[in-house]
C-alpha positions as a LaTeX table, in Angstrom:
\begin{tabular}{lrrr}
\hline
Residue & $x$ (\AA) & $y$ (\AA) & $z$ (\AA) \\
\hline
Unk1 & 117.53 & 38.79 & 133.51 \\
Unk2 & 114.56 & 40.64 & 134.97 \\
Unk3 & 114.24 & 38.37 & 138.03 \\
Unk4 & 117.92 & 38.92 & 138.86 \\
Unk5 & 117.77 & 42.68 & 138.25 \\
Unk6 & 114.58 & 42.95 & 140.33 \\
Unk7 & 116.55 & 41.76 & 143.36 \\
Unk8 & 118.98 & 44.67 & 143.13 \\
Unk9 & 118.72 & 48.43 & 143.17 \\
Unk10 & 115.37 & 50.07 & 142.71 \\
Unk11 & 115.21 & 51.28 & 139.13 \\
Unk12 & 117.58 & 48.76 & 137.55 \\
Unk13 & 114.88 & 47.10 & 135.43 \\
Unk14 & 113.65 & 50.41 & 133.93 \\
Unk15 & 117.29 & 51.50 & 133.49 \\
Unk16 & 118.20 & 48.41 & 131.47 \\
Unk17 & 115.01 & 48.67 & 129.41 \\
Unk18 & 115.70 & 52.33 & 128.70 \\
Unk19 & 119.35 & 51.69 & 127.85 \\
Unk20 & 118.36 & 48.84 & 125.51 \\
Unk21 & 115.72 & 50.90 & 123.70 \\
Unk22 & 118.19 & 53.76 & 123.32 \\
Unk23 & 120.91 & 51.37 & 122.13 \\
Unk24 & 118.54 & 50.38 & 119.33 \\
Unk25 & 117.89 & 54.07 & 118.52 \\
Unk26 & 121.55 & 55.11 & 118.45 \\
Unk27 & 122.97 & 51.90 & 116.95 \\
Unk28 & 124.87 & 52.57 & 113.72 \\
Unk29 & 125.29 & 49.71 & 111.30 \\
Unk30 & 128.92 & 49.41 & 110.28 \\
Unk31 & 130.05 & 51.26 & 113.43 \\
Unk32 & 128.64 & 49.10 & 116.23 \\
Unk33 & 128.73 & 45.32 & 116.36 \\
Unk34 & 125.25 & 44.26 & 117.54 \\
Unk35 & 126.62 & 41.00 & 119.01 \\
Unk36 & 128.81 & 43.09 & 121.32 \\
Unk37 & 126.67 & 46.16 & 121.97 \\
Unk38 & 123.30 & 44.66 & 122.86 \\
Unk39 & 124.53 & 41.96 & 125.26 \\
Unk40 & 126.80 & 44.54 & 126.96 \\
Unk41 & 123.84 & 46.89 & 127.42 \\
Unk42 & 121.59 & 44.15 & 128.78 \\
Unk43 & 124.19 & 42.68 & 131.16 \\
Unk44 & 126.24 & 45.69 & 132.34 \\
Unk45 & 124.42 & 46.08 & 135.71 \\
Unk46 & 123.42 & 42.46 & 136.28 \\
Unk47 & 125.81 & 42.27 & 139.26 \\
Unk48 & 123.45 & 44.47 & 141.30 \\
Unk49 & 120.93 & 41.63 & 141.12 \\
Unk50 & 123.19 & 39.55 & 143.32 \\
Unk51 & 122.88 & 42.13 & 146.09 \\
Unk52 & 119.68 & 42.46 & 148.04 \\
Unk53 & 117.65 & 45.65 & 148.22 \\
Unk54 & 117.98 & 45.45 & 151.99 \\
Unk55 & 121.79 & 45.48 & 151.94 \\
Unk56 & 122.34 & 48.26 & 149.39 \\
Unk57 & 121.30 & 51.08 & 151.80 \\
Unk58 & 123.89 & 49.82 & 154.30 \\
Unk59 & 126.56 & 50.97 & 151.90 \\
Unk60 & 126.49 & 54.71 & 152.55 \\
Unk61 & 129.04 & 57.29 & 151.57 \\
Unk62 & 130.67 & 58.01 & 148.23 \\
Unk63 & 133.82 & 55.94 & 148.91 \\
Unk64 & 131.83 & 52.82 & 149.84 \\
Unk65 & 129.53 & 53.26 & 146.85 \\
Unk66 & 132.54 & 53.54 & 144.53 \\
Unk67 & 134.04 & 50.36 & 146.04 \\
Unk68 & 130.69 & 48.60 & 145.70 \\
Unk69 & 130.42 & 49.63 & 142.05 \\
Unk70 & 133.79 & 47.97 & 141.30 \\
Unk71 & 132.58 & 44.77 & 142.97 \\
Unk72 & 129.30 & 44.91 & 141.02 \\
Unk73 & 131.19 & 45.44 & 137.77 \\
Unk74 & 133.28 & 42.34 & 138.51 \\
Unk75 & 130.09 & 40.35 & 139.26 \\
Unk76 & 128.44 & 41.65 & 136.08 \\
Unk77 & 131.46 & 40.74 & 133.97 \\
Unk78 & 131.75 & 37.25 & 135.46 \\
Unk79 & 128.04 & 36.51 & 135.09 \\
Unk80 & 128.03 & 37.88 & 131.53 \\
Unk81 & 130.88 & 35.57 & 130.57 \\
Unk82 & 129.05 & 32.56 & 131.92 \\
Unk83 & 125.65 & 33.34 & 130.41 \\
Unk84 & 127.06 & 34.31 & 127.02 \\
Unk85 & 129.02 & 31.07 & 126.78 \\
Unk86 & 125.72 & 29.23 & 127.33 \\
Unk87 & 124.25 & 31.03 & 124.32 \\
Unk88 & 127.03 & 30.25 & 121.85 \\
Unk89 & 129.00 & 33.49 & 121.89 \\
Unk90 & 132.62 & 33.03 & 120.87 \\
Unk91 & 135.50 & 33.65 & 123.28 \\
Unk92 & 136.42 & 36.79 & 121.33 \\
Unk93 & 132.87 & 38.15 & 121.57 \\
Unk94 & 132.69 & 37.36 & 125.28 \\
Unk95 & 136.01 & 39.10 & 125.85 \\
Unk96 & 134.80 & 42.20 & 123.96 \\
Unk97 & 131.47 & 42.28 & 125.84 \\
Unk98 & 133.17 & 41.87 & 129.21 \\
Unk99 & 135.62 & 44.65 & 128.29 \\
Unk100 & 132.68 & 46.98 & 127.56 \\
Unk101 & 131.01 & 46.02 & 130.84 \\
Unk102 & 134.19 & 46.48 & 132.86 \\
Unk103 & 135.01 & 49.96 & 131.57 \\
Unk104 & 131.89 & 51.34 & 129.85 \\
Unk105 & 130.06 & 52.14 & 133.08 \\
Unk106 & 132.83 & 54.38 & 134.47 \\
Unk107 & 132.30 & 58.09 & 135.00 \\
Unk108 & 135.15 & 58.77 & 132.60 \\
Unk109 & 136.39 & 56.47 & 129.87 \\
Unk110 & 140.03 & 55.85 & 130.72 \\
Unk111 & 140.58 & 53.18 & 128.08 \\
Unk112 & 142.86 & 54.33 & 125.28 \\
Unk113 & 140.93 & 54.13 & 121.98 \\
Unk114 & 137.73 & 52.62 & 123.43 \\
Unk115 & 135.62 & 50.55 & 121.05 \\
Unk116 & 132.46 & 52.19 & 119.66 \\
Unk117 & 130.27 & 49.81 & 121.67 \\
Unk118 & 131.93 & 50.91 & 124.93 \\
Unk119 & 131.46 & 54.58 & 124.08 \\
Unk120 & 127.79 & 54.04 & 123.33 \\
Unk121 & 127.25 & 52.05 & 126.54 \\
Unk122 & 129.00 & 54.79 & 128.51 \\
Unk123 & 126.87 & 57.52 & 126.95 \\
Unk124 & 123.62 & 55.57 & 127.34 \\
Unk125 & 124.28 & 55.28 & 131.06 \\
Unk126 & 124.65 & 59.04 & 131.30 \\
Unk127 & 121.63 & 59.73 & 129.09 \\
Unk128 & 119.51 & 57.54 & 131.34 \\
Unk129 & 120.11 & 59.99 & 134.21 \\
Unk130 & 117.85 & 62.43 & 132.37 \\
Unk131 & 114.85 & 60.05 & 132.27 \\
Unk132 & 111.98 & 60.21 & 134.79 \\
Unk133 & 112.63 & 56.78 & 136.34 \\
Unk134 & 116.19 & 57.83 & 137.29 \\
Unk135 & 115.29 & 61.39 & 138.28 \\
Unk136 & 112.67 & 60.13 & 140.73 \\
Unk137 & 115.19 & 57.85 & 142.45 \\
Unk138 & 117.99 & 60.44 & 142.40 \\
Unk139 & 115.85 & 63.11 & 144.05 \\
Unk140 & 115.24 & 60.74 & 146.97 \\
Unk141 & 119.02 & 60.60 & 147.56 \\
Unk142 & 120.18 & 64.08 & 146.53 \\
Unk143 & 119.05 & 67.66 & 146.98 \\
Unk144 & 117.82 & 69.37 & 143.83 \\
Unk145 & 120.95 & 71.52 & 143.80 \\
Unk146 & 123.27 & 68.50 & 144.09 \\
Unk147 & 121.31 & 66.65 & 141.43 \\
Unk148 & 121.63 & 69.62 & 139.04 \\
Unk149 & 125.40 & 69.45 & 139.53 \\
Unk150 & 125.34 & 65.71 & 138.79 \\
Unk151 & 123.34 & 66.29 & 135.61 \\
Unk152 & 125.61 & 69.10 & 134.42 \\
Unk153 & 128.64 & 66.88 & 135.03 \\
Unk154 & 126.86 & 64.09 & 133.15 \\
Unk155 & 126.35 & 66.37 & 130.16 \\
Unk156 & 130.07 & 67.02 & 129.93 \\
Unk157 & 130.85 & 63.29 & 130.11 \\
Unk158 & 128.70 & 62.31 & 127.11 \\
Unk159 & 130.86 & 61.81 & 124.02 \\
Unk160 & 128.32 & 61.04 & 121.27 \\
Unk161 & 126.94 & 64.30 & 119.80 \\
Unk162 & 123.40 & 62.96 & 119.19 \\
Unk163 & 123.15 & 61.61 & 122.72 \\
Unk164 & 124.55 & 64.80 & 124.21 \\
Unk165 & 121.97 & 66.80 & 122.24 \\
Unk166 & 119.11 & 64.67 & 123.57 \\
Unk167 & 120.43 & 64.90 & 127.15 \\
Unk168 & 120.69 & 68.70 & 126.84 \\
Unk169 & 117.09 & 68.91 & 125.59 \\
Unk170 & 115.90 & 66.78 & 128.48 \\
Unk171 & 117.92 & 68.86 & 130.95 \\
Unk172 & 116.46 & 72.10 & 129.62 \\
Unk173 & 112.92 & 70.75 & 130.04 \\
Unk174 & 113.49 & 69.84 & 133.69 \\
Unk175 & 112.13 & 72.11 & 136.38 \\
Unk176 & 114.52 & 71.48 & 139.25 \\
\hline
\end{tabular}
């Protein structure tokens, strides 16, 4: 996975590592299915690896970025289905993982009664915005004021109380 992710956006490898480590921290036995959660976390941004670092900056503007993210989600979902079938995941598991990938990376969860794995994936993506590897990249693209707005909006999007608490602590320690 790392060679593919390394081809994509700067920061994708640290993002996936961070999300995976945090998935292990916030995983709750009996609530989350590890065969759904962990593959979804590892594969949710794999589609960016099929884009080249040189072409990503050509996609400027919020509308184009939003359109690109839908295309990347489709690539991630398709690749996940293929790779998971190679590793003996059942059709039901693949369907559940792809469902998490397709909707768990959205700014707002629009799925009615989302599975616990999707909620955790969603929240881990927002939590990651408060980590140094993401802050460094974000401040290259946004003013400090705009980035503060993004982080505040991210705080309101997090659904899991423990993750929201950690994000708030990290936000309060920032000196933006």
